[in-house]
Amino acid sequence: MDVSQLEHLMRNLAIKETRTTSLDMLESKLADVRQDIYEVMLSSESLFKFLAEADSDQHTTASRVIYDKALEFFPNGSPVIDRFLERCLTHPKNSVKQFGLRGSAAMVYHSAAISPSTVTLIIQHCLPMKEVYVDTLLNVLIKTLPPMFSEPTVQKHLVSVLQFDETVRCRVYEVVCTVLEKRPDYFPDANAILESALADLDKDDVLLQSNVIQILTQLLATKEGFDYVEKIELFRKVYVNFVSIKITPYARFVLPSALKFLASAAMIQPTLFLQRHPASVDYIFSQTSPEDPMLMAIAYDCLGMVGSTNEGKIFLSENQKEKMEQFLKEFPGALHSTTDAFKVRFIECITSLMSGGSESIDNRITCITQEWYETMAERKDLDMVLSLFINPFPELKMASLKLLSAIVDHRWGQLFFQNTAGFTEQLVNRRLDKLNVNVAQFKYDVIKKLSLCTTLEPYLLEAFGKYVSEGAFHTERQCEVVIEGGQ
């Protein structure tokens, strides 16, 4: 395709009646387009007229035409592409800005560089937009900002965006907190933005407060972030303002985020948090009674988070022994009486308490988990887990399999499994496997784990070994006998 042919196509792109045909023709000729012709196309006024008037489907096609070729010609990025993107991002129409954002994402996702000025324009013009591809926007900024985050120009533009509404401010907070999770050395640079987030916590807007707490939870992932939260007394502030107060319809809206913020701290930095803020765990236990099913489910979620680490298990065992014992004794009744939706969350809580996670399981943790299970089940088998597994609902079956998987990581769990009449037969039965592929695959993974447990009797290992050798989705052949003259 030469320049004259390109100009003809570009003119027709700008005309509504010929737009679709011209776009299809341009895409069909894409393989033959030379780089110099492509660069002429990017600077065409007709192209921008088309982008301003095109619908979403036409934008999708144009994205393939322009950005696939950009990656072919400029796999490492280029000023040519940056100029085009910057022109899109500064266009008066938001749809064209979005097209520029889409192109920036395409380049970034394929490890092609975009210029710092392009990133700055995304902050200026896309972050404040009401209608924007939010996930694309945040991902592009999270990938591109770290090397330039501390630059005064970047900070100036990020702060300037805070003048917009709470939705936009929360986007800024999320970008900044995610960057800080990767680069905690930037905390001093982010001070103004973090102060804005903290100020939003004091506003009488429960949705905003809930969102901000969820976003600030990301800060807890690093020691620097945890220290920052401690320094500004945010743990105390969240507990006093949103947890320990009388539960009202408004406070109840923020409470889940507040509790999960505190539980996340206990999960991420267990020793530091649990020693300094034991009242948070006391409150979580106080909400495990069935008076308020929703808060009860949240309390179970949070207790599972607290006890998911070895340090958390030790803390609960040593410092919350009586409350833990009461909780475990009440668990079977609570599980029986709650709805199926909450049942899954309750089981997941126990799974976290039983699981070693990514940490090594030592004798101390094994003893704690065995004591907890025996307190809960009041027996030395997995009959309780079996009763959950035989439930036909996929969500409950999957939850029970995850619980089983966590339990048999312990030697006592393997012995308890062996003591459970009928569990092996139910587990290797493939009759219901085809109802849910994910359940069938996870069941296979659990059986494979069991097949490697030398604690189990040889006949069990043989049954599990046979199942594993046949694969996760093996189907038994059905033999039919045809009787001559039969109906």
Coordinates of C-alpha atoms in Angstrom, one line a residue, residues 47-448:
L47 CA -7.4 9.0 11.6
F48 CA -8.2 11.2 14.6
K49 CA -11.5 12.3 13.1
F50 CA -12.4 8.6 12.8
L51 CA -11.3 7.9 16.3
A52 CA -13.5 10.7 17.6
E53 CA -16.6 9.4 15.9
A54 CA -16.0 5.6 15.9
D55 CA -18.1 3.2 18.0
S56 CA -16.6 0.7 20.5
D57 CA -16.5 -2.1 17.9
Q58 CA -14.6 0.1 15.5
H59 CA -12.2 1.1 18.2
T60 CA -11.5 -2.5 18.9
T61 CA -10.7 -3.1 15.2
A62 CA -8.6 0.0 15.0
S63 CA -6.7 -1.1 18.1
R64 CA -5.7 -4.2 16.3
V65 CA -4.7 -2.3 13.3
I66 CA -2.6 0.3 15.1
Y67 CA -1.2 -1.4 18.1
D68 CA -0.4 -4.8 16.7
K69 CA 1.6 -3.1 14.0
A70 CA 3.2 -0.8 16.6
L71 CA 4.5 -3.8 18.5
E72 CA 5.8 -5.3 15.3
F73 CA 7.7 -2.2 14.2
F74 CA 8.7 -0.9 17.6
P75 CA 8.9 -3.8 20.1
N76 CA 10.9 -1.7 22.5
G77 CA 8.7 1.4 22.1
S78 CA 9.4 4.5 20.0
P79 CA 8.9 8.3 20.0
V80 CA 6.6 7.7 17.0
I81 CA 4.2 5.7 19.2
D82 CA 4.6 8.1 22.1
R83 CA 3.6 11.1 20.0
F84 CA 0.5 9.2 18.8
L85 CA -0.4 8.1 22.3
E86 CA 0.1 11.6 23.7
R87 CA -2.1 13.1 21.0
C88 CA -4.8 10.6 21.9
L89 CA -4.5 11.3 25.6
T90 CA -4.8 15.0 25.2
H91 CA -7.8 14.8 22.7
P92 CA -11.0 16.5 23.9
K93 CA -13.1 13.4 23.5
N94 CA -12.8 10.8 26.3
S95 CA -13.3 7.9 23.9
V96 CA -10.0 8.9 22.1
K97 CA -8.3 9.3 25.5
Q98 CA -9.4 5.7 26.2
F99 CA -8.0 4.6 22.9
G100 CA -4.7 6.1 23.9
L101 CA -4.9 4.4 27.3
R102 CA -5.6 1.1 25.5
G103 CA -2.5 1.6 23.3
S104 CA -0.4 2.4 26.4
A105 CA -1.6 -0.8 28.0
A106 CA -0.8 -2.8 24.8
M107 CA 2.8 -1.5 24.8
V108 CA 3.3 -1.9 28.5
Y109 CA 1.9 -5.5 28.6
H110 CA 4.3 -6.5 25.9
S111 CA 7.3 -4.9 27.7
A112 CA 7.5 -2.0 25.2
A113 CA 8.4 1.2 26.9
I114 CA 6.2 4.3 26.9
S115 CA 7.7 7.7 27.7
P116 CA 7.4 9.4 31.1
S117 CA 5.4 12.2 29.6
T118 CA 2.9 9.6 28.3
V119 CA 2.6 8.2 31.9
T120 CA 2.1 11.8 33.2
L121 CA -0.7 12.4 30.7
I122 CA -2.4 9.2 31.8
I123 CA -2.4 10.6 35.3
Q124 CA -3.6 14.0 34.2
H125 CA -6.3 13.0 31.8
C126 CA -7.4 9.4 32.5
L127 CA -7.3 9.1 36.3
P128 CA -10.0 11.8 36.7
M129 CA -12.3 10.4 34.0
K130 CA -15.7 9.1 35.2
E131 CA -15.9 6.5 32.5
V132 CA -12.7 4.7 32.0
Y133 CA -11.3 1.2 31.8
V134 CA -10.4 1.2 35.5
D135 CA -8.5 -2.0 35.6
T136 CA -6.5 -1.1 32.5
L137 CA -5.8 2.3 33.9
L138 CA -4.6 1.1 37.3
N139 CA -2.5 -1.7 35.8
V140 CA -0.7 0.6 33.4
L141 CA 0.1 3.1 36.2
I142 CA 1.2 0.4 38.6
K143 CA 3.6 -1.0 36.0
T144 CA 5.0 2.3 34.8
L145 CA 5.1 4.5 37.9
P146 CA 7.7 2.8 40.1
P147 CA 10.8 4.1 38.3
M148 CA 9.5 7.7 38.2
F149 CA 7.3 7.8 41.3
S150 CA 9.5 10.1 43.3
E151 CA 9.8 12.7 40.6
P152 CA 8.3 16.1 41.6
T153 CA 6.2 16.3 38.4
V154 CA 4.6 12.9 39.0
Q155 CA 3.8 13.7 42.6
K156 CA 2.4 17.1 41.6
H157 CA 0.0 15.5 39.1
L158 CA -1.0 12.7 41.4
V159 CA -1.8 15.3 44.2
S160 CA -3.7 17.5 41.7
V161 CA -6.0 14.6 40.9
L162 CA -7.1 14.4 44.5
Q163 CA -9.3 17.5 44.0
F164 CA -11.8 15.3 42.1
D165 CA -14.5 13.1 43.7
E166 CA -14.0 10.2 46.1
T167 CA -14.1 7.6 43.3
V168 CA -11.1 9.2 41.6
R169 CA -9.3 9.7 44.9
C170 CA -9.6 6.0 45.7
R171 CA -8.0 5.2 42.3
V172 CA -5.0 7.4 43.3
Y173 CA -4.8 5.7 46.7
E174 CA -4.9 2.3 45.1
V175 CA -2.2 3.1 42.7
V176 CA 0.0 4.6 45.3
C177 CA -0.5 1.9 47.9
T178 CA 0.3 -0.8 45.3
V179 CA 3.5 1.0 44.3
L180 CA 4.4 1.3 48.0
E181 CA 3.9 -2.4 48.4
K182 CA 6.6 -2.9 45.7
R183 CA 8.8 0.0 46.7
P184 CA 8.4 0.9 50.4
D185 CA 11.3 3.3 50.1
Y186 CA 8.9 5.7 48.4
F187 CA 6.9 6.3 51.6
P188 CA 8.3 9.8 52.2
D189 CA 7.3 10.8 48.7
A190 CA 3.7 9.5 49.1
N191 CA 3.1 11.4 52.4
A192 CA 0.6 14.0 50.9
I193 CA -1.5 11.3 49.2
L194 CA -1.5 9.1 52.3
E195 CA -2.6 12.1 54.4
S196 CA -5.5 12.6 52.0
A197 CA -6.5 9.0 52.4
L198 CA -6.4 9.3 56.2
A199 CA -8.5 12.5 56.0
D200 CA -11.1 10.6 54.0
L201 CA -11.4 8.1 56.9
D202 CA -12.7 11.0 59.0
K203 CA -15.5 11.9 56.6
D204 CA -19.1 10.9 57.2
D205 CA -19.2 8.6 54.2
V206 CA -19.3 4.9 55.1
L207 CA -18.7 3.7 51.5
L208 CA -15.6 5.9 51.2
Q209 CA -14.4 4.9 54.6
S210 CA -14.8 1.2 53.7
N211 CA -13.0 1.6 50.4
V212 CA -10.1 3.5 51.9
I213 CA -9.6 0.9 54.7
Q214 CA -9.5 -1.9 52.1
I215 CA -7.0 0.0 50.0
L216 CA -4.8 0.9 53.0
T217 CA -4.6 -2.8 53.9
Q218 CA -2.1 -3.1 51.2
L219 CA 0.4 -1.1 53.3
L220 CA 0.6 -4.0 55.8
A221 CA 2.4 -6.2 53.3
T222 CA 5.8 -4.7 54.1
K223 CA 7.5 -4.0 57.4
E224 CA 7.9 -0.4 56.4
G225 CA 4.2 -0.1 55.7
F226 CA 3.3 -1.8 59.0
D227 CA 5.6 0.6 60.8
Y228 CA 4.0 3.5 59.1
V229 CA 0.5 2.3 60.1
E230 CA 1.8 1.9 63.7
K231 CA 3.4 5.3 63.7
I232 CA 0.2 7.1 62.7
E233 CA -1.8 4.9 65.2
L234 CA -4.1 3.7 62.4
F235 CA -4.7 0.4 64.1
R236 CA -6.0 2.2 67.2
K237 CA -8.0 4.6 65.0
V238 CA -9.7 1.8 63.0
Y239 CA -10.4 -0.1 66.2
V240 CA -11.8 2.9 68.1
N241 CA -13.7 4.5 65.3
F242 CA -15.1 1.4 63.5
V243 CA -14.9 -1.7 65.7
S244 CA -15.4 -1.0 69.4
I245 CA -18.3 1.4 68.9
K246 CA -21.9 0.5 69.1
I247 CA -23.0 -1.3 66.0
T248 CA -25.4 0.8 64.0
P249 CA -26.6 0.3 60.4
Y250 CA -23.9 2.8 59.2
A251 CA -21.1 1.4 61.4
R252 CA -22.1 -2.1 60.3
F253 CA -21.3 -1.2 56.7
V254 CA -17.6 -0.3 57.5
L255 CA -17.1 -3.0 60.1
P256 CA -16.2 -5.8 57.7
S257 CA -13.4 -3.8 56.1
A258 CA -12.2 -2.6 59.5
L259 CA -12.1 -6.2 60.9
K260 CA -10.3 -7.5 57.8
F261 CA -7.8 -4.7 58.0
L262 CA -6.9 -5.7 61.6
A263 CA -7.0 -9.4 60.7
S264 CA -4.7 -8.8 57.7
A265 CA -2.2 -7.2 60.1
A266 CA -2.4 -10.2 62.3
M267 CA -1.8 -12.5 59.3
I268 CA 1.0 -10.5 57.7
Q269 CA 2.9 -9.4 60.8
P270 CA 1.5 -11.8 63.5
T271 CA 4.0 -11.4 66.2
L272 CA 4.1 -7.6 66.1
F273 CA 0.4 -7.1 65.8
L274 CA -1.0 -9.7 68.2
Q275 CA 1.3 -8.7 71.0
R276 CA 0.4 -5.0 70.6
H277 CA -3.3 -5.2 69.7
P278 CA -4.9 -8.3 71.4
A279 CA -8.2 -6.5 71.8
S280 CA -8.8 -6.9 68.1
V281 CA -8.8 -10.6 68.4
D282 CA -11.0 -10.5 71.5
Y283 CA -13.5 -8.6 69.4
I284 CA -13.4 -11.1 66.6
F285 CA -14.2 -13.9 69.1
S286 CA -17.1 -11.9 70.4
Q287 CA -18.7 -11.8 67.0
T288 CA -18.6 -15.6 66.4
S289 CA -21.9 -16.1 68.1
P290 CA -25.0 -16.6 65.8
E291 CA -26.8 -13.4 66.8
D292 CA -25.9 -11.6 63.6
P293 CA -25.2 -14.1 60.7
M294 CA -23.3 -11.6 58.5
L295 CA -21.0 -10.4 61.3
M296 CA -20.6 -14.0 62.4
A297 CA -19.4 -15.0 58.9
I298 CA -16.9 -12.0 58.8
A299 CA -15.6 -13.0 62.3
Y300 CA -15.0 -16.5 61.0
D301 CA -13.2 -15.1 58.0
C302 CA -11.0 -13.0 60.2
L303 CA -10.3 -15.7 62.8
G304 CA -9.2 -17.9 59.9
M305 CA -6.8 -15.1 58.8
V306 CA -5.4 -14.7 62.3
G307 CA -4.8 -18.5 62.6
S308 CA -3.5 -19.1 59.1
T309 CA 0.1 -18.6 60.2
N310 CA 2.1 -20.7 62.6
E311 CA 2.7 -17.6 64.8
G312 CA -1.1 -17.0 64.8
K313 CA -1.8 -20.6 65.8
I314 CA 0.6 -20.4 68.7
F315 CA -0.9 -17.0 69.8
L316 CA -4.5 -18.4 69.7
S317 CA -3.4 -21.6 71.5
E318 CA -1.5 -19.8 74.3
N319 CA -3.3 -16.5 74.7
Q320 CA -6.9 -17.3 73.7
K321 CA -7.1 -20.9 74.8
E322 CA -10.5 -20.7 76.5
K323 CA -12.1 -18.6 73.8
M324 CA -10.7 -20.9 71.1
E325 CA -12.0 -24.0 72.9
Q326 CA -15.5 -22.4 73.2
F327 CA -15.4 -21.4 69.5
L328 CA -14.4 -24.9 68.4
K329 CA -17.1 -26.6 70.5
E330 CA -19.7 -24.4 69.1
F331 CA -18.5 -24.8 65.5
P332 CA -20.4 -28.0 64.5
G333 CA -23.7 -26.5 65.7
A334 CA -23.1 -23.2 64.0
L335 CA -22.2 -25.0 60.8
H336 CA -25.3 -27.1 60.9
S337 CA -27.6 -24.2 61.5
T338 CA -26.2 -21.7 59.0
T339 CA -27.0 -21.2 55.3
D340 CA -25.0 -23.0 52.5
A341 CA -23.4 -19.7 51.5
F342 CA -22.0 -19.2 55.0
K343 CA -21.2 -22.9 55.4
V344 CA -18.4 -22.6 52.8
R345 CA -16.9 -19.6 54.7
F346 CA -17.1 -21.4 58.0
I347 CA -15.3 -24.5 56.5
E348 CA -12.7 -22.2 55.0
C349 CA -12.0 -20.7 58.5
I350 CA -11.3 -24.2 59.9
T351 CA -9.2 -25.0 56.9
S352 CA -7.0 -22.0 57.6
L353 CA -6.7 -23.1 61.2
M354 CA -5.7 -26.6 60.2
S355 CA -3.4 -25.6 57.3
G356 CA 0.3 -25.2 57.5
G357 CA 0.2 -23.0 54.4
S358 CA 3.6 -22.3 52.9
E359 CA 5.3 -22.7 56.3
S360 CA 6.9 -25.9 57.5
I361 CA 4.8 -27.9 60.0
D362 CA 6.7 -28.7 63.2
N363 CA 5.6 -30.9 66.1
R364 CA 4.2 -27.9 68.0
I365 CA 1.9 -26.9 65.2
T366 CA 0.8 -30.5 64.7
C367 CA -0.1 -30.8 68.4
I368 CA -2.1 -27.6 68.3
T369 CA -4.1 -28.5 65.2
Q370 CA -4.8 -32.0 66.5
E371 CA -6.0 -30.6 69.8
W372 CA -8.2 -28.1 68.0
Y373 CA -9.7 -30.8 65.7
E374 CA -10.4 -33.2 68.6
T375 CA -12.1 -30.4 70.6
M376 CA -14.3 -29.5 67.6
A377 CA -15.2 -33.0 66.4
E378 CA -15.0 -34.8 69.8
R379 CA -13.6 -37.9 68.1
K380 CA -10.4 -39.3 66.4
D381 CA -11.7 -39.7 62.9
L382 CA -12.8 -37.4 60.0
D383 CA -16.4 -38.3 60.1
M384 CA -17.3 -34.6 60.2
V385 CA -15.3 -34.0 57.1
L386 CA -16.9 -37.0 55.4
S387 CA -20.4 -35.7 56.2
L388 CA -19.4 -32.4 54.4
F389 CA -17.8 -34.2 51.4
I390 CA -20.9 -36.3 50.6
N391 CA -22.9 -33.1 50.1
P392 CA -23.7 -32.9 46.4
F393 CA -23.3 -29.1 46.1
P394 CA -19.9 -28.3 44.3
E395 CA -19.0 -25.4 46.6
L396 CA -19.4 -27.4 49.7
K397 CA -17.7 -30.4 48.2
M398 CA -14.7 -28.3 47.2
A399 CA -14.5 -26.6 50.6
S400 CA -14.6 -30.1 52.3
L401 CA -11.8 -31.3 50.0
K402 CA -9.7 -28.3 50.9
L403 CA -10.2 -29.0 54.5
L404 CA -9.3 -32.6 54.0
S405 CA -6.2 -31.6 52.1
A406 CA -5.1 -29.3 55.0
I407 CA -5.8 -32.0 57.6
V408 CA -3.9 -34.8 55.9
D409 CA -0.8 -32.7 55.8
H410 CA -0.5 -33.7 59.5
R411 CA 0.4 -37.2 60.5
W412 CA -2.6 -37.3 62.9
G413 CA -4.8 -36.3 60.0
Q414 CA -3.7 -39.3 58.0
L415 CA -4.4 -41.6 60.9
F416 CA -7.8 -40.0 61.5
F417 CA -8.6 -40.5 57.8
Q418 CA -7.7 -44.1 58.1
N419 CA -10.0 -44.4 61.1
T420 CA -13.0 -43.0 59.1
A421 CA -15.2 -45.8 57.8
G422 CA -16.3 -45.3 54.2
F423 CA -14.2 -42.2 53.4
T424 CA -11.9 -44.0 51.0
E425 CA -14.9 -45.5 49.1
Q426 CA -16.6 -42.1 48.8
L427 CA -13.4 -40.4 47.7
V428 CA -12.5 -42.8 44.9
N429 CA -16.1 -43.0 43.6
R430 CA -16.1 -41.1 40.3
R431 CA -19.9 -41.1 39.9
L432 CA -20.3 -37.4 40.6
D433 CA -16.9 -36.2 39.2
K434 CA -18.4 -35.0 35.9
L435 CA -20.7 -32.6 37.6
N436 CA -17.9 -30.2 38.3
V437 CA -14.5 -30.3 36.6
N438 CA -12.8 -28.1 39.2
V439 CA -14.0 -30.4 42.0
A440 CA -12.8 -33.5 40.1
Q441 CA -9.4 -32.0 39.6
F442 CA -8.9 -31.0 43.2
K443 CA -10.2 -34.3 44.4
Y444 CA -7.5 -36.0 42.2
D445 CA -4.9 -33.7 43.7
V446 CA -6.0 -34.7 47.3
I447 CA -6.0 -38.4 46.4
K448 CA -2.5 -38.0 44.8

